[in-house]
Amino acid sequence: MNLEQIHNVYFIGIGGIGMSALARYFAFINKSVAGYDKTESPLTQELSKSGIAIHYSDDLELIPNEFKNSENTLVVYTPAVPSSHSEYQYFLTNGFIIKKRSEVLGLITKDSFCFAVAGTHGKTTTSSILAHLLKETGVSMTAFLGGISEDFNSNFLLEGTDYSVVEADEFDRSFMQLTPNVACVTSMDADHLDIYGDAQELERTFVDFTKRLKPGGKLFVRNGLPLAGLTYGIEDDSDYCIRNIKIEHGTYIFDLETPEVNLKGVEFNKPGRHNLLNGLVAFAMAMQSGSPPHRLAEALSTFKGVQRRFSYKIKNDDFIFIDDYAHHPTEINAVFEAISEMHPNKKVLAIFQPHLFSRTRDFADDFAKSLSRFENILLLDIYPAREEPIEGIDSNWLLEKMTTSNKKLISKEQIISEIKIQNPEVLVTMGAGDIGLEVMKIKNELSYAD
C-alpha cells in the first residue's frame, strides 16, 4: 500500500488513545480524516475541535460520502471492534483497504529510524520520556504515544520525520508489525491471557518481537529479564545503571553510569523506582540518536509526566491526590511503593476499578494481595471494556479475597462522600476504565482542593 495515494482515512474506533494519535498524524499531513466511536470522550471532543468528523452510531448513513470511495480511502480499525460491526462489514465487503492500527503504524515508521518501547508495564511513560528527551535535544522525530504527555498536552508529536517513537504493544501481538532500529523491553509479566493463553506464550512472543530488530539494531532490557541485550537497572551490574539515589523535596538525585559516560547529580521528578527505570532506559535509547549525554540529563530533569501515570492532581501540605492508570497487580505494587517512599507515614486511601472480567479472574489472588497492601481500600465494579460478564467474577468476589480490614465496595456515585468520611491524607485512584472520567469531579468537589 502506498500512503501517498491515500486521500481519505476513516477510523473505526477513533477515540482509542493509539487510534487518535494516528488520526492526528493523518490530519497533520493533510489527509481527510473521519471516524466512528462508540462513545464521546475528551479525546474525541479534541479531535472534533480540530475539524475531524466523528459520529457515535454504527450507521452507514453517517459515513461522509467522500470516505465511500474505495480507490483512495484507507480504513483503520481497532481489534476491540466486533467483526459484526456494520460499518466494518461495509468496508470489508466493498473492496476497501482495511488495516489494523498496528499495521498502519508499521508502515508509517518503517522508513524512519524507529525507537520502539515494549513491555507489559511502562510503555507509555518510557516512550513519553524518550520523546521529550529527543525534542529537547533538537532531534527530528515523530512520536505516537499511548497517553497524553503533560509536556506536549498530546499523544502525538511531529518535530520531523528522521526518527520515530512508538509503543510496541503486545496486545493482540500488535508489536509484530514493527521493525525497529532500537527497542527496549521494560517487563514481561503475565497479562492478556485472553490472547496468549499462558505466560510462556507471552514470553515467547516477546522473544519473537526482539527478532524484528533491523540488522545492527540495539535491544535494551531491564536487568533480570530472560532476553539478550544491553541491560539497565538500579544499583546492580547493568550496562546502564543508576547509583547513589537521594530524595530531596520529592525529587530523585542520582548518578547515572553508562558504557560511554558517567554523570553525577542527575535529577528526575517522577516518583517511584519503576519510573526511575523508565527514565533510565529512555535516556539509554536517546543516546543512540547522538544527542549529548549531558543535554539528555538536563532534559530528564524537566520531564513533567503523563496524564494518569502517578499524576498529582492535588498536592497540598495537608492533602495529596494522585491518579494512576494501574490495572495490573505489578502496577498496583509500584504505586504503593512510590507512595510509601515519597509520602511515608501518611493515611492513604486507595480507590480501584478493576479492568476486564478475564484479567480480574486470571490474577484475582495477586490483585487481592496487591490491594491489601493499602490500609484503606474502596473497590468499584469491574469495567468490562470489550468483554461480556463472566459468571461468578465480580468486584464483591475480589473484595472477599482481600485481607485488609477497611475495605468496601462502592458505586461511582459514592466516591466523594466516602472520601470525605475517611478523610485521608493521601488519596490515590487507580484503573484503566472510566474511573479516569471521575478524576476531575473528585478534584473539583473535594472541599480541601483549594
GROMACS .gro file of C-alpha atoms in nm:
model
  450
    1MET     CA    1   0.000   0.000   0.000
    2ASN     CA    2   0.128   0.346  -0.093
    3LEU     CA    3   0.020   0.606   0.160
    4GLU     CA    4   0.089   0.878  -0.097
    5GLN     CA    5  -0.211   0.758  -0.299
    6ILE     CA    6  -0.443   0.767   0.001
    7HIS     CA    7  -0.654   1.083   0.029
    8ASN     CA    8  -0.904   0.977   0.298
    9VAL     CA    9  -0.852   0.786   0.621
   10TYR     CA   10  -1.152   0.652   0.811
   11PHE     CA   11  -1.117   0.518   1.168
   12ILE     CA   12  -1.346   0.262   1.329
   13GLY     CA   13  -1.279   0.323   1.698
   14ILE     CA   14  -1.121   0.666   1.653
   15GLY     CA   15  -1.145   0.751   2.024
   16GLY     CA   16  -0.883   0.499   2.139
   17ILE     CA   17  -0.559   0.652   2.264
   18GLY     CA   18  -0.348   0.489   1.991
   19MET     CA   19  -0.609   0.540   1.718
   20SER     CA   20  -0.650   0.909   1.798
   21ALA     CA   21  -0.273   0.963   1.770
   22LEU     CA   22  -0.284   0.813   1.419
   23ALA     CA   23  -0.584   1.030   1.333
   24ARG     CA   24  -0.389   1.340   1.441
   25TYR     CA   25  -0.095   1.228   1.225
   26PHE     CA   26  -0.302   1.186   0.909
   27ALA     CA   27  -0.481   1.517   0.967
   28PHE     CA   28  -0.142   1.682   1.018
   29ILE     CA   29  -0.018   1.559   0.678
   30ASN     CA   30  -0.336   1.695   0.517
   31LYS     CA   31  -0.535   1.375   0.465
   32SER     CA   32  -0.913   1.391   0.509
   33VAL     CA   33  -0.994   1.215   0.836
   34ALA     CA   34  -1.322   1.097   0.985
   35GLY     CA   35  -1.438   0.816   1.208
   36TYR     CA   36  -1.674   0.634   1.437
   37ASP     CA   37  -1.657   0.560   1.805
   38LYS     CA   38  -1.899   0.401   2.047
   39THR     CA   39  -1.897   0.687   2.298
   40GLU     CA   40  -1.796   1.051   2.309
   41SER     CA   41  -1.492   1.126   2.525
   42PRO     CA   42  -1.246   1.411   2.590
   43LEU     CA   43  -1.024   1.259   2.317
   44THR     CA   44  -1.300   1.256   2.054
   45GLN     CA   45  -1.403   1.606   2.156
   46GLU     CA   46  -1.048   1.729   2.092
   47LEU     CA   47  -1.043   1.558   1.753
   48SER     CA   48  -1.377   1.714   1.661
   49LYS     CA   49  -1.247   2.059   1.757
   50SER     CA   50  -0.960   2.007   1.513
   51GLY     CA   51  -1.208   1.952   1.227
   52ILE     CA   52  -1.234   1.571   1.222
   53ALA     CA   53  -1.591   1.447   1.165
   54ILE     CA   54  -1.689   1.186   1.426
   55HIS     CA   55  -2.020   1.008   1.487
   56TYR     CA   56  -2.129   0.770   1.763
   57SER     CA   57  -2.383   0.539   1.600
   58ASP     CA   58  -2.297   0.234   1.389
   59ASP     CA   59  -2.480   0.375   1.086
   60LEU     CA   60  -2.363   0.365   0.723
   61GLU     CA   61  -2.562   0.681   0.650
   62LEU     CA   62  -2.337   0.876   0.885
   63ILE     CA   63  -2.018   0.794   0.694
   64PRO     CA   64  -1.930   1.104   0.486
   65ASN     CA   65  -1.964   1.031   0.113
   66GLU     CA   66  -1.602   1.110   0.030
   67PHE     CA   67  -1.498   0.817   0.254
   68LYS     CA   68  -1.706   0.572   0.049
   69ASN     CA   69  -1.456   0.576  -0.239
   70SER     CA   70  -1.257   0.254  -0.211
   71GLU     CA   71  -0.985   0.373  -0.451
   72ASN     CA   72  -0.843   0.645  -0.228
   73THR     CA   73  -0.969   0.561   0.123
   74LEU     CA   74  -0.779   0.372   0.391
   75VAL     CA   75  -0.984   0.221   0.673
   76VAL     CA   76  -0.813   0.174   1.010
   77TYR     CA   77  -0.979  -0.031   1.281
   78THR     CA   78  -0.912  -0.140   1.635
   79PRO     CA   79  -0.929  -0.509   1.735
   80ALA     CA   80  -1.179  -0.405   2.004
   81VAL     CA   81  -1.443  -0.354   1.730
   82PRO     CA   82  -1.653  -0.670   1.682
   83SER     CA   83  -1.649  -0.831   1.337
   84SER     CA   84  -2.029  -0.791   1.325
   85HIS     CA   85  -1.997  -0.411   1.323
   86SER     CA   86  -2.196  -0.293   1.020
   87GLU     CA   87  -1.951  -0.019   0.915
   88TYR     CA   88  -1.663  -0.266   0.936
   89GLN     CA   89  -1.862  -0.517   0.728
   90TYR     CA   90  -1.945  -0.247   0.471
   91PHE     CA   91  -1.579  -0.162   0.413
   92LEU     CA   92  -1.480  -0.529   0.419
   93THR     CA   93  -1.730  -0.636   0.152
   94ASN     CA   94  -1.675  -0.336  -0.076
   95GLY     CA   95  -1.307  -0.377  -0.153
   96PHE     CA   96  -1.158  -0.112   0.078
   97ILE     CA   97  -0.803  -0.127   0.210
   98ILE     CA   98  -0.857  -0.220   0.575
   99LYS     CA   99  -0.569  -0.224   0.822
  100LYS     CA  100  -0.527  -0.265   1.196
  101ARG     CA  101  -0.378   0.034   1.378
  102SER     CA  102  -0.056  -0.162   1.436
  103GLU     CA  103  -0.016  -0.237   1.065
  104VAL     CA  104  -0.050   0.130   0.975
  105LEU     CA  105   0.196   0.229   1.246
  106GLY     CA  106   0.443  -0.020   1.100
  107LEU     CA  107   0.401   0.129   0.751
  108ILE     CA  108   0.448   0.487   0.874
  109THR     CA  109   0.762   0.413   1.076
  110LYS     CA  110   0.942   0.162   0.854
  111ASP     CA  111   1.137   0.427   0.661
  112SER     CA  112   1.242   0.621   0.972
  113PHE     CA  113   1.492   0.535   1.244
  114CYS     CA  114   1.241   0.369   1.475
  115PHE     CA  115   1.256   0.359   1.856
  116ALA     CA  116   1.008   0.100   1.988
  117VAL     CA  117   0.919   0.068   2.356
  118ALA     CA  118   0.782  -0.275   2.456
  119GLY     CA  119   0.678  -0.428   2.788
  120THR     CA  120   0.367  -0.518   2.983
  121HIS     CA  121   0.418  -0.210   3.203
  122GLY     CA  122   0.588   0.125   3.150
  123LYS     CA  123   0.547   0.167   2.773
  124THR     CA  124   0.362   0.497   2.780
  125THR     CA  125   0.580   0.667   3.039
  126THR     CA  126   0.903   0.544   2.879
  127SER     CA  127   0.804   0.646   2.525
  128SER     CA  128   0.685   0.986   2.654
  129ILE     CA  129   1.018   1.046   2.833
  130LEU     CA  130   1.204   0.939   2.519
  131ALA     CA  131   1.001   1.176   2.301
  132HIS     CA  132   1.065   1.458   2.549
  133LEU     CA  133   1.441   1.392   2.553
  134LEU     CA  134   1.463   1.386   2.173
  135LYS     CA  135   1.255   1.702   2.136
  136GLU     CA  136   1.458   1.891   2.396
  137THR     CA  137   1.782   1.797   2.221
  138GLY     CA  138   1.655   1.904   1.878
  139VAL     CA  139   1.611   1.564   1.713
  140SER     CA  140   1.386   1.546   1.404
  141MET     CA  141   1.121   1.295   1.511
  142THR     CA  142   0.758   1.189   1.522
  143ALA     CA  143   0.608   1.030   1.835
  144PHE     CA  144   0.293   0.819   1.870
  145LEU     CA  145   0.215   0.787   2.241
  146GLY     CA  146  -0.029   0.574   2.439
  147GLY     CA  147  -0.117   0.855   2.679
  148ILE     CA  148  -0.142   1.233   2.697
  149SER     CA  149   0.204   1.374   2.763
  150GLU     CA  150   0.195   1.662   3.010
  151ASP     CA  151   0.494   1.810   2.826
  152PHE     CA  152   0.314   1.828   2.488
  153ASN     CA  153  -0.050   1.808   2.610
  154SER     CA  154  -0.100   1.550   2.336
  155ASN     CA  155  -0.050   1.185   2.244
  156PHE     CA  156   0.112   1.286   1.915
  157LEU     CA  157   0.417   1.496   1.837
  158LEU     CA  158   0.562   1.581   1.497
  159GLU     CA  159   0.900   1.755   1.508
  160GLY     CA  160   1.032   1.597   1.188
  161THR     CA  161   1.049   1.256   1.025
  162ASP     CA  162   1.406   1.127   1.066
  163TYR     CA  163   1.326   0.935   1.385
  164SER     CA  164   1.004   0.784   1.519
  165VAL     CA  165   0.898   0.686   1.871
  166VAL     CA  166   0.627   0.423   1.910
  167GLU     CA  167   0.484   0.196   2.175
  168ALA     CA  168   0.530  -0.169   2.081
  169ASP     CA  169   0.200  -0.304   2.213
  170GLU     CA  170   0.187  -0.675   2.299
  171PHE     CA  171  -0.195  -0.683   2.299
  172ASP     CA  172  -0.317  -0.885   2.001
  173ARG     CA  173   0.054  -0.928   1.908
  174SER     CA  174   0.043  -0.581   1.754
  175PHE     CA  175   0.416  -0.521   1.803
  176MET     CA  176   0.496  -0.789   1.546
  177GLN     CA  177   0.416  -0.529   1.277
  178LEU     CA  178   0.713  -0.312   1.374
  179THR     CA  179   1.073  -0.323   1.251
  180PRO     CA  180   1.262  -0.102   1.499
  181ASN     CA  181   1.623   0.013   1.491
  182VAL     CA  182   1.634   0.041   1.869
  183ALA     CA  183   1.393  -0.131   2.109
  184CYS     CA  184   1.355  -0.190   2.478
  185VAL     CA  185   1.161  -0.437   2.688
  186THR     CA  186   1.063  -0.299   3.029
  187SER     CA  187   0.876  -0.602   3.167
  188MET     CA  188   0.725  -0.935   3.069
  189ASP     CA  189   0.473  -1.004   3.346
  190ALA     CA  190   0.182  -1.227   3.255
  191ASP     CA  191  -0.107  -1.027   3.106
  192HIS     CA  192  -0.357  -1.050   2.819
  193LEU     CA  193  -0.402  -1.419   2.888
  194ASP     CA  194  -0.728  -1.397   2.692
  195ILE     CA  195  -0.498  -1.351   2.389
  196TYR     CA  196  -0.195  -1.564   2.481
  197GLY     CA  197  -0.340  -1.844   2.691
  198ASP     CA  198  -0.045  -1.860   2.930
  199ALA     CA  199   0.260  -1.666   3.047
  200GLN     CA  200   0.501  -1.885   2.849
  201GLU     CA  201   0.335  -1.796   2.519
  202LEU     CA  202   0.353  -1.427   2.609
  203GLU     CA  203   0.726  -1.460   2.679
  204ARG     CA  204   0.781  -1.648   2.352
  205THR     CA  205   0.612  -1.365   2.163
  206PHE     CA  206   0.836  -1.106   2.330
  207VAL     CA  207   1.136  -1.310   2.213
  208ASP     CA  208   0.989  -1.310   1.861
  209PHE     CA  209   0.948  -0.932   1.883
  210THR     CA  210   1.316  -0.884   1.963
  211LYS     CA  211   1.397  -1.067   1.639
  212ARG     CA  212   1.211  -0.792   1.449
  213LEU     CA  213   1.503  -0.553   1.504
  214LYS     CA  214   1.664  -0.426   1.185
  215PRO     CA  215   2.017  -0.551   1.114
  216GLY     CA  216   2.259  -0.381   1.351
  217GLY     CA  217   1.976  -0.277   1.583
  218LYS     CA  218   2.010  -0.247   1.960
  219LEU     CA  219   1.793  -0.400   2.231
  220PHE     CA  220   1.775  -0.270   2.587
  221VAL     CA  221   1.628  -0.498   2.853
  222ARG     CA  222   1.557  -0.448   3.220
  223ASN     CA  223   1.817  -0.642   3.416
  224GLY     CA  224   1.682  -0.984   3.509
  225LEU     CA  225   1.459  -1.043   3.208
  226PRO     CA  226   1.537  -1.360   3.007
  227LEU     CA  227   1.642  -1.169   2.695
  228ALA     CA  228   1.982  -1.097   2.543
  229GLY     CA  229   2.054  -0.726   2.518
  230LEU     CA  230   2.210  -0.424   2.684
  231THR     CA  231   2.084  -0.419   3.043
  232TYR     CA  232   1.962  -0.136   3.262
  233GLY     CA  233   1.894  -0.134   3.635
  234ILE     CA  234   1.938   0.028   3.976
  235GLU     CA  235   2.239  -0.042   4.199
  236ASP     CA  236   2.336  -0.359   4.012
  237ASP     CA  237   2.574  -0.480   3.739
  238SER     CA  238   2.374  -0.334   3.447
  239ASP     CA  239   2.532  -0.172   3.141
  240TYR     CA  240   2.326   0.139   3.217
  241CYS     CA  241   2.290   0.187   3.591
  242ILE     CA  242   2.152   0.435   3.846
  243ARG     CA  243   2.351   0.461   4.170
  244ASN     CA  244   2.365   0.666   4.491
  245ILE     CA  245   1.999   0.769   4.495
  246LYS     CA  246   1.888   1.052   4.724
  247ILE     CA  247   1.545   1.214   4.757
  248GLU     CA  248   1.528   1.589   4.812
  249HIS     CA  249   1.191   1.771   4.815
  250GLY     CA  250   1.024   1.492   4.619
  251THR     CA  251   1.299   1.480   4.353
  252TYR     CA  252   1.535   1.189   4.287
  253ILE     CA  253   1.902   1.284   4.264
  254PHE     CA  254   2.143   1.013   4.148
  255ASP     CA  255   2.449   0.914   3.947
  256LEU     CA  256   2.397   0.763   3.602
  257GLU     CA  257   2.659   0.523   3.469
  258THR     CA  258   2.676   0.418   3.102
  259PRO     CA  259   2.940   0.238   2.893
  260GLU     CA  260   3.031   0.574   2.739
  261VAL     CA  261   2.999   0.827   3.022
  262ASN     CA  262   2.924   0.865   3.394
  263LEU     CA  263   2.705   1.154   3.505
  264LYS     CA  264   2.666   1.278   3.863
  265GLY     CA  265   2.381   1.467   4.027
  266VAL     CA  266   2.117   1.379   3.766
  267GLU     CA  267   1.763   1.482   3.868
  268PHE     CA  268   1.426   1.322   3.795
  269ASN     CA  269   1.090   1.432   3.930
  270LYS     CA  270   0.854   1.136   3.877
  271PRO     CA  271   0.806   0.929   4.194
  272GLY     CA  272   0.865   0.554   4.206
  273ARG     CA  273   1.161   0.328   4.131
  274HIS     CA  274   0.965   0.195   3.832
  275ASN     CA  275   0.965   0.547   3.688
  276LEU     CA  276   1.337   0.581   3.755
  277LEU     CA  277   1.388   0.269   3.542
  278ASN     CA  278   1.162   0.412   3.271
  279GLY     CA  279   1.368   0.731   3.268
  280LEU     CA  280   1.694   0.536   3.259
  281VAL     CA  281   1.606   0.325   2.954
  282ALA     CA  282   1.461   0.629   2.774
  283PHE     CA  283   1.795   0.803   2.836
  284ALA     CA  284   1.988   0.499   2.707
  285MET     CA  285   1.777   0.483   2.391
  286ALA     CA  286   1.801   0.858   2.330
  287MET     CA  287   2.179   0.832   2.339
  288GLN     CA  288   2.153   0.628   2.017
  289SER     CA  289   2.038   0.945   1.838
  290GLY     CA  290   2.375   1.105   1.903
  291SER     CA  291   2.239   1.367   2.142
  292PRO     CA  292   2.498   1.481   2.401
  293PRO     CA  293   2.454   1.288   2.728
  294HIS     CA  294   2.474   1.599   2.946
  295ARG     CA  295   2.193   1.763   2.746
  296LEU     CA  296   1.984   1.448   2.777
  297ALA     CA  297   2.041   1.454   3.154
  298GLU     CA  298   1.924   1.815   3.169
  299ALA     CA  299   1.614   1.723   2.970
  300LEU     CA  300   1.546   1.428   3.204
  301SER     CA  301   1.511   1.672   3.492
  302THR     CA  302   1.237   1.870   3.312
  303PHE     CA  303   1.007   1.581   3.221
  304LYS     CA  304   0.661   1.663   3.359
  305GLY     CA  305   0.486   1.330   3.319
  306VAL     CA  306   0.193   1.159   3.151
  307GLN     CA  307  -0.171   1.203   3.242
  308ARG     CA  308  -0.292   0.919   3.469
  309ARG     CA  309   0.062   0.793   3.539
  310PHE     CA  310   0.121   0.883   3.906
  311SER     CA  311  -0.025   1.225   3.829
  312TYR     CA  312  -0.056   1.468   4.118
  313LYS     CA  313  -0.400   1.627   4.091
  314ILE     CA  314  -0.381   1.800   4.431
  315LYS     CA  315  -0.059   1.846   4.626
  316ASN     CA  316  -0.104   2.049   4.944
  317ASP     CA  317   0.064   2.023   5.282
  318ASP     CA  318  -0.245   1.857   5.432
  319PHE     CA  319  -0.383   1.661   5.135
  320ILE     CA  320  -0.244   1.483   4.827
  321PHE     CA  321  -0.449   1.333   4.542
  322ILE     CA  322  -0.272   1.103   4.293
  323ASP     CA  323  -0.427   0.941   3.987
  324ASP     CA  324  -0.276   0.639   3.813
  325TYR     CA  325  -0.362   0.404   3.524
  326ALA     CA  326  -0.255   0.097   3.724
  327HIS     CA  327  -0.468  -0.202   3.622
  328HIS     CA  328  -0.235  -0.499   3.690
  329PRO     CA  329  -0.106  -0.626   4.029
  330THR     CA  330   0.253  -0.535   3.943
  331GLU     CA  331   0.147  -0.177   3.864
  332ILE     CA  332  -0.055  -0.151   4.186
  333ASN     CA  333   0.255  -0.264   4.379
  334ALA     CA  334   0.460   0.004   4.205
  335VAL     CA  335   0.207   0.274   4.302
  336PHE     CA  336   0.203   0.155   4.664
  337GLU     CA  337   0.582   0.158   4.684
  338ALA     CA  338   0.608   0.504   4.526
  339ILE     CA  339   0.356   0.647   4.775
  340SER     CA  340   0.536   0.478   5.065
  341GLU     CA  341   0.871   0.622   4.952
  342MET     CA  342   0.753   0.976   4.875
  343HIS     CA  343   0.481   1.016   5.140
  344PRO     CA  344   0.576   0.794   5.434
  345ASN     CA  345   0.358   0.762   5.746
  346LYS     CA  346   0.051   0.919   5.584
  347LYS     CA  347  -0.305   0.788   5.597
  348VAL     CA  348  -0.365   0.657   5.244
  349LEU     CA  349  -0.699   0.574   5.081
  350ALA     CA  350  -0.692   0.381   4.753
  351ILE     CA  351  -0.983   0.359   4.508
  352PHE     CA  352  -0.953   0.087   4.244
  353GLN     CA  353  -1.164  -0.001   3.942
  354PRO     CA  354  -1.081  -0.350   3.806
  355HIS     CA  355  -1.045  -0.366   3.427
  356LEU     CA  356  -1.180  -0.670   3.237
  357PHE     CA  357  -1.355  -0.973   3.385
  358SER     CA  358  -1.090  -1.207   3.240
  359ARG     CA  359  -0.797  -1.013   3.391
  360THR     CA  360  -0.973  -0.999   3.729
  361ARG     CA  361  -1.030  -1.377   3.712
  362ASP     CA  362  -0.679  -1.462   3.592
  363PHE     CA  363  -0.497  -1.253   3.857
  364ALA     CA  364  -0.752  -1.245   4.140
  365ASP     CA  365  -0.517  -1.367   4.414
  366ASP     CA  366  -0.241  -1.129   4.301
  367PHE     CA  367  -0.488  -0.839   4.287
  368ALA     CA  368  -0.609  -0.921   4.636
  369LYS     CA  369  -0.252  -0.931   4.768
  370SER     CA  370  -0.151  -0.604   4.598
  371LEU     CA  371  -0.463  -0.415   4.703
  372SER     CA  372  -0.441  -0.546   5.060
  373ARG     CA  373  -0.112  -0.358   5.100
  374PHE     CA  374  -0.327  -0.045   5.127
  375GLU     CA  375  -0.472   0.002   5.474
  376ASN     CA  376  -0.788   0.160   5.333
  377ILE     CA  377  -0.939   0.048   5.002
  378LEU     CA  378  -1.257   0.128   4.807
  379LEU     CA  379  -1.344  -0.102   4.518
  380LEU     CA  380  -1.561  -0.015   4.217
  381ASP     CA  381  -1.742  -0.257   3.988
  382ILE     CA  382  -1.537  -0.421   3.712
  383TYR     CA  383  -1.507  -0.212   3.395
  384PRO     CA  384  -1.598  -0.456   3.115
  385ALA     CA  385  -1.436  -0.277   2.817
  386ARG     CA  386  -1.465  -0.525   2.529
  387GLU     CA  387  -1.591  -0.819   2.739
  388GLU     CA  388  -1.917  -0.977   2.843
  389PRO     CA  389  -1.959  -1.066   3.214
  390ILE     CA  390  -1.816  -1.396   3.340
  391GLU     CA  391  -2.036  -1.583   3.586
  392GLY     CA  392  -1.910  -1.560   3.941
  393ILE     CA  393  -1.646  -1.297   3.862
  394ASP     CA  394  -1.730  -0.958   4.012
  395SER     CA  395  -1.581  -0.699   4.246
  396ASN     CA  396  -1.751  -0.843   4.553
  397TRP     CA  397  -1.578  -1.177   4.481
  398LEU     CA  398  -1.245  -0.992   4.463
  399LEU     CA  399  -1.324  -0.792   4.777
  400GLU     CA  400  -1.376  -1.111   4.978
  401LYS     CA  401  -1.025  -1.228   4.883
  402MET     CA  402  -0.864  -0.910   5.020
  403THR     CA  403  -0.721  -0.922   5.373
  404THR     CA  404  -0.714  -0.552   5.461
  405SER     CA  405  -0.969  -0.465   5.729
  406ASN     CA  406  -1.101  -0.133   5.595
  407LYS     CA  407  -1.237  -0.240   5.256
  408LYS     CA  408  -1.565  -0.158   5.085
  409LEU     CA  409  -1.741  -0.200   4.751
  410ILE     CA  410  -1.895   0.128   4.635
  411SER     CA  411  -2.057   0.285   4.328
  412LYS     CA  412  -1.905   0.579   4.142
  413GLU     CA  413  -2.181   0.798   4.287
  414GLN     CA  414  -2.049   0.726   4.638
  415ILE     CA  415  -1.686   0.821   4.571
  416ILE     CA  416  -1.695   1.180   4.700
  417SER     CA  417  -1.894   1.104   5.015
  418GLU     CA  418  -1.671   0.807   5.102
  419ILE     CA  419  -1.355   1.014   5.063
  420LYS     CA  420  -1.496   1.279   5.296
  421ILE     CA  421  -1.596   1.016   5.551
  422GLN     CA  422  -1.249   0.856   5.552
  423ASN     CA  423  -1.063   1.189   5.536
  424PRO     CA  424  -0.728   1.056   5.405
  425GLU     CA  425  -0.402   1.248   5.389
  426VAL     CA  426  -0.319   1.077   5.055
  427LEU     CA  427  -0.586   0.966   4.805
  428VAL     CA  428  -0.499   0.752   4.502
  429THR     CA  429  -0.734   0.647   4.223
  430MET     CA  430  -0.629   0.351   4.006
  431GLY     CA  431  -0.765   0.172   3.700
  432ALA     CA  432  -0.774   0.167   3.320
  433GLY     CA  433  -1.151   0.206   3.278
  434ASP     CA  434  -1.377   0.508   3.308
  435ILE     CA  435  -1.253   0.591   3.658
  436GLY     CA  436  -1.037   0.843   3.472
  437LEU     CA  437  -1.353   1.042   3.400
  438GLU     CA  438  -1.417   1.076   3.774
  439VAL     CA  439  -1.082   1.241   3.847
  440MET     CA  440  -1.181   1.599   3.766
  441LYS     CA  441  -1.506   1.557   3.961
  442ILE     CA  442  -1.307   1.445   4.264
  443LYS     CA  443  -1.059   1.729   4.227
  444ASN     CA  444  -1.332   1.992   4.182
  445GLU     CA  445  -1.567   1.870   4.454
  446LEU     CA  446  -1.333   1.797   4.742
  447SER     CA  447  -1.361   2.074   4.993
  448TYR     CA  448  -0.987   2.074   5.060
  449ALA     CA  449  -0.897   2.112   4.690
  450ASP     CA  450  -0.846   2.485   4.728
   0.00000   0.00000   0.00000
